[in-house]
Coordinates of C-alpha atoms in Angstrom, one line a residue:
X1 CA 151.1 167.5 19.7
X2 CA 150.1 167.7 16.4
X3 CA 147.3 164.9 15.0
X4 CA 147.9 163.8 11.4
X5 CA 144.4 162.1 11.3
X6 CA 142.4 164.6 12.1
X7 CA 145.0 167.8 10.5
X8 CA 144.8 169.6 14.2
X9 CA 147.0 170.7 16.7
X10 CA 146.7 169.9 20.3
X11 CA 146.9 172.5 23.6
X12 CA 150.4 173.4 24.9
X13 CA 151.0 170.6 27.3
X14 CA 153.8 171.5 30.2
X15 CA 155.6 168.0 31.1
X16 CA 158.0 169.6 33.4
X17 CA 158.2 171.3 36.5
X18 CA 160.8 174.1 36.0
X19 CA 161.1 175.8 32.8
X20 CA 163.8 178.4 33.3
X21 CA 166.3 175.3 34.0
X22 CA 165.3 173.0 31.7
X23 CA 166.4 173.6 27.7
X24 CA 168.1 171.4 25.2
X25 CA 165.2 169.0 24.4
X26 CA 164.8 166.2 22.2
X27 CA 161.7 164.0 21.8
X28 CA 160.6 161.1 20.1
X29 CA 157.0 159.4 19.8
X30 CA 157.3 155.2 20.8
X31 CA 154.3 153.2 20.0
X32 CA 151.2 153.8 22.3
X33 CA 151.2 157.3 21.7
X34 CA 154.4 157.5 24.0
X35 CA 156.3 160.1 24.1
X36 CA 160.4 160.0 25.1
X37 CA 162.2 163.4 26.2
X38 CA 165.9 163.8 26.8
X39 CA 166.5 167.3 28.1
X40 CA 169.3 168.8 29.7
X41 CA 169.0 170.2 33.5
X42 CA 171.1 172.9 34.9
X43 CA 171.6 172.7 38.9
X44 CA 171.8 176.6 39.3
X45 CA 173.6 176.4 42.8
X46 CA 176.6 174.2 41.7
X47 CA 176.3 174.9 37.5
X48 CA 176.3 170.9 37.2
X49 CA 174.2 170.3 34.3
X50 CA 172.1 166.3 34.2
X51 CA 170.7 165.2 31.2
X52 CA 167.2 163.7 32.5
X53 CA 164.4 161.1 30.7
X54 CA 160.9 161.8 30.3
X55 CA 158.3 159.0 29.5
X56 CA 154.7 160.4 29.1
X57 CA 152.2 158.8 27.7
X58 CA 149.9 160.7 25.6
X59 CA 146.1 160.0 26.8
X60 CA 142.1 160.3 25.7
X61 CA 139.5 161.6 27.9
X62 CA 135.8 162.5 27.1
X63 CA 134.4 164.0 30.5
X64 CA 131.2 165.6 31.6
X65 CA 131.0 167.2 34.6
X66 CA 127.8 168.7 36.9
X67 CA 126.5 171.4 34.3
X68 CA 127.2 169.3 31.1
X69 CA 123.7 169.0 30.9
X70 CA 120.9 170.9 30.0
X71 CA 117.3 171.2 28.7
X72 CA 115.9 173.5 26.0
X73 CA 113.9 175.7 26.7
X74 CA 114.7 175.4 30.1
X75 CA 110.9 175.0 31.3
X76 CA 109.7 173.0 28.7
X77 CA 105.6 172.2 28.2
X78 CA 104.9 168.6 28.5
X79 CA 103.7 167.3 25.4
X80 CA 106.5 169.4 23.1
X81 CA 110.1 168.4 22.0
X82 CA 112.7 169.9 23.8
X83 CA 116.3 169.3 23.2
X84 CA 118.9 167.9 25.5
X85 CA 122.6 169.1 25.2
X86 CA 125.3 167.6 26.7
X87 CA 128.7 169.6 26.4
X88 CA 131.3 167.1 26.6
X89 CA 135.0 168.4 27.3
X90 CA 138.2 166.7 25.8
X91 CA 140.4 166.4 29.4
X92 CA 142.6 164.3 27.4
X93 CA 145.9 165.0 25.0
X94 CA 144.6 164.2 21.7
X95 CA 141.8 165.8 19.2
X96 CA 138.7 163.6 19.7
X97 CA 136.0 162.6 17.0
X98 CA 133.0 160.4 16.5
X99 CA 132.0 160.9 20.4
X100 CA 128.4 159.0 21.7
X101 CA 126.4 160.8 24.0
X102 CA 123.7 158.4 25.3
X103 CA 120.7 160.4 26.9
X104 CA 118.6 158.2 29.4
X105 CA 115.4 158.7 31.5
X106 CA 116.6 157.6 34.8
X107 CA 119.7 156.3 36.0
X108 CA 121.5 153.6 32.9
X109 CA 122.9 151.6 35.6
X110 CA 119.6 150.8 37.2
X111 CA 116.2 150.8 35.2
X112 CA 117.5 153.8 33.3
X113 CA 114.9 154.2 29.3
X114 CA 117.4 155.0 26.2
X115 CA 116.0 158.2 24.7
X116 CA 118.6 158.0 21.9
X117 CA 122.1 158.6 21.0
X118 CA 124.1 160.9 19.2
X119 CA 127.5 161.8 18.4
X120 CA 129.2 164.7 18.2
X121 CA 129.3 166.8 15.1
X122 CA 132.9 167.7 14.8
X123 CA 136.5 166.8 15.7
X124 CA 137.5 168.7 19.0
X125 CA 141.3 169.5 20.1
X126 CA 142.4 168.9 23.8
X127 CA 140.7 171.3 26.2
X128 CA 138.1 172.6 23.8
X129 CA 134.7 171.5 24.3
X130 CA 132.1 170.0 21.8
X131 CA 128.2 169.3 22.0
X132 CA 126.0 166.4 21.5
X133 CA 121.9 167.4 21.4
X134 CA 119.2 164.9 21.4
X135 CA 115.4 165.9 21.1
X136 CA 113.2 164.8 23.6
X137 CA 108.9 164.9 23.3
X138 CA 108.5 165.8 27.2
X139 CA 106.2 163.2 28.8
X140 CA 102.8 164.6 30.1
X141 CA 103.3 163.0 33.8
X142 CA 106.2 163.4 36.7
X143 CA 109.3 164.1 37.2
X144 CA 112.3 163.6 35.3
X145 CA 116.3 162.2 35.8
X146 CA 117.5 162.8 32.7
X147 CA 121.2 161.5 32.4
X148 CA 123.9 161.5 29.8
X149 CA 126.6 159.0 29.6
X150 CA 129.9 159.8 26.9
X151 CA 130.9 157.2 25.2
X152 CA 128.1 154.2 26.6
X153 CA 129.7 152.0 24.2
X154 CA 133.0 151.8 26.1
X155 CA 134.5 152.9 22.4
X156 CA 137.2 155.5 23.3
X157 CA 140.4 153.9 25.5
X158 CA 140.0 156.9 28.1
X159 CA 142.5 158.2 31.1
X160 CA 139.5 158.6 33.6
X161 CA 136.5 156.4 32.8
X162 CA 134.6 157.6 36.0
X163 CA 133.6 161.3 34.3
X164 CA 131.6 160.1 31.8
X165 CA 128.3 160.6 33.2
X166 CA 126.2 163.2 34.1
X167 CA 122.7 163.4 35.2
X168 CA 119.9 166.7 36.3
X169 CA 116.5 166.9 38.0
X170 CA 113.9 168.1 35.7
X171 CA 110.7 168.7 37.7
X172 CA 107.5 170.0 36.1

């Protein structure tokens, strides 16, 4: 799918199941970023061939998953900055841009601290990944949940809005 907005292509996306008996497509986009397919379908046993309909509607998705998140340098001294990248992965259809990467000490739905926000740099197509750093003056006492939540603002109309956070245990 190709993005006029942001001048970039999209990954290959497969919409059917059997691509040795399906040929003769024709497509066209409806509003909502849906797309219509007519394709014909050949029943290889009997040679009868079907024209089928396709409706698939083309979707957003900034995730993070487990190791999104990570500290610089990995053992950092308390008292210096250390930076916290978060690599957030477009699971979605479209090229992303403009992405907010919220980075909190402690869990954001409890008594989580905003460190800051960011967004990240640069447009990203479907199934590439981007990152979003933050630094971070490492407190002198304890231990540390550090968490990251994409798009905190609730910005982006996404497929999946349960992936958007992930946290790690930074002990000193």
């Amino acid at each position: 799918v190709y993005s006029p907005s942001h001048s970039m292509w999209s990954r290959d996306l497969r919409l059917t199941d059997d691509a040795s008996m399906e040929r003769d497509f024709s497509g066209v986009f409806a509003a909502g970023n849906t797309l219509n397919l007519v394709y014909k379908k050949e029943n290889r046993e009997t040679g009868a061939n079907n024209l089928h309909h396709l409706t698939y509607s083309l979707r957003t998705d900034a995730a993070v998953g487990e190791d999104s998140l990570s500290i610089v340098p990995a053992f950092p001294v308390p008292g210096t900055t250390a930076s916290l990248v978060c690599t957030v992965d477009n699971a979605g259809d479209l090229p992303m841009a403009d992405v907010e990467v919220s980075f909190y000490l402690g869990d954001p739905g409890a008594t989580g601290q905003l460190l800051g926000s960011t967004t990240v740099p640069n447009v990203f197509a479907a199934g590439e990944q981007a990152t979003a750093t933050l630094d971070w003056v490492v407190p002198s006492d304890g231990t540390f949940d550090i968490y990251a939540v994409v798009d905190s603002g609730d910005v982006i109309q996404e497929a999946d809005e349960t992936n958007n956070v992930t946290s790690f245990y930074a002990l000193k």
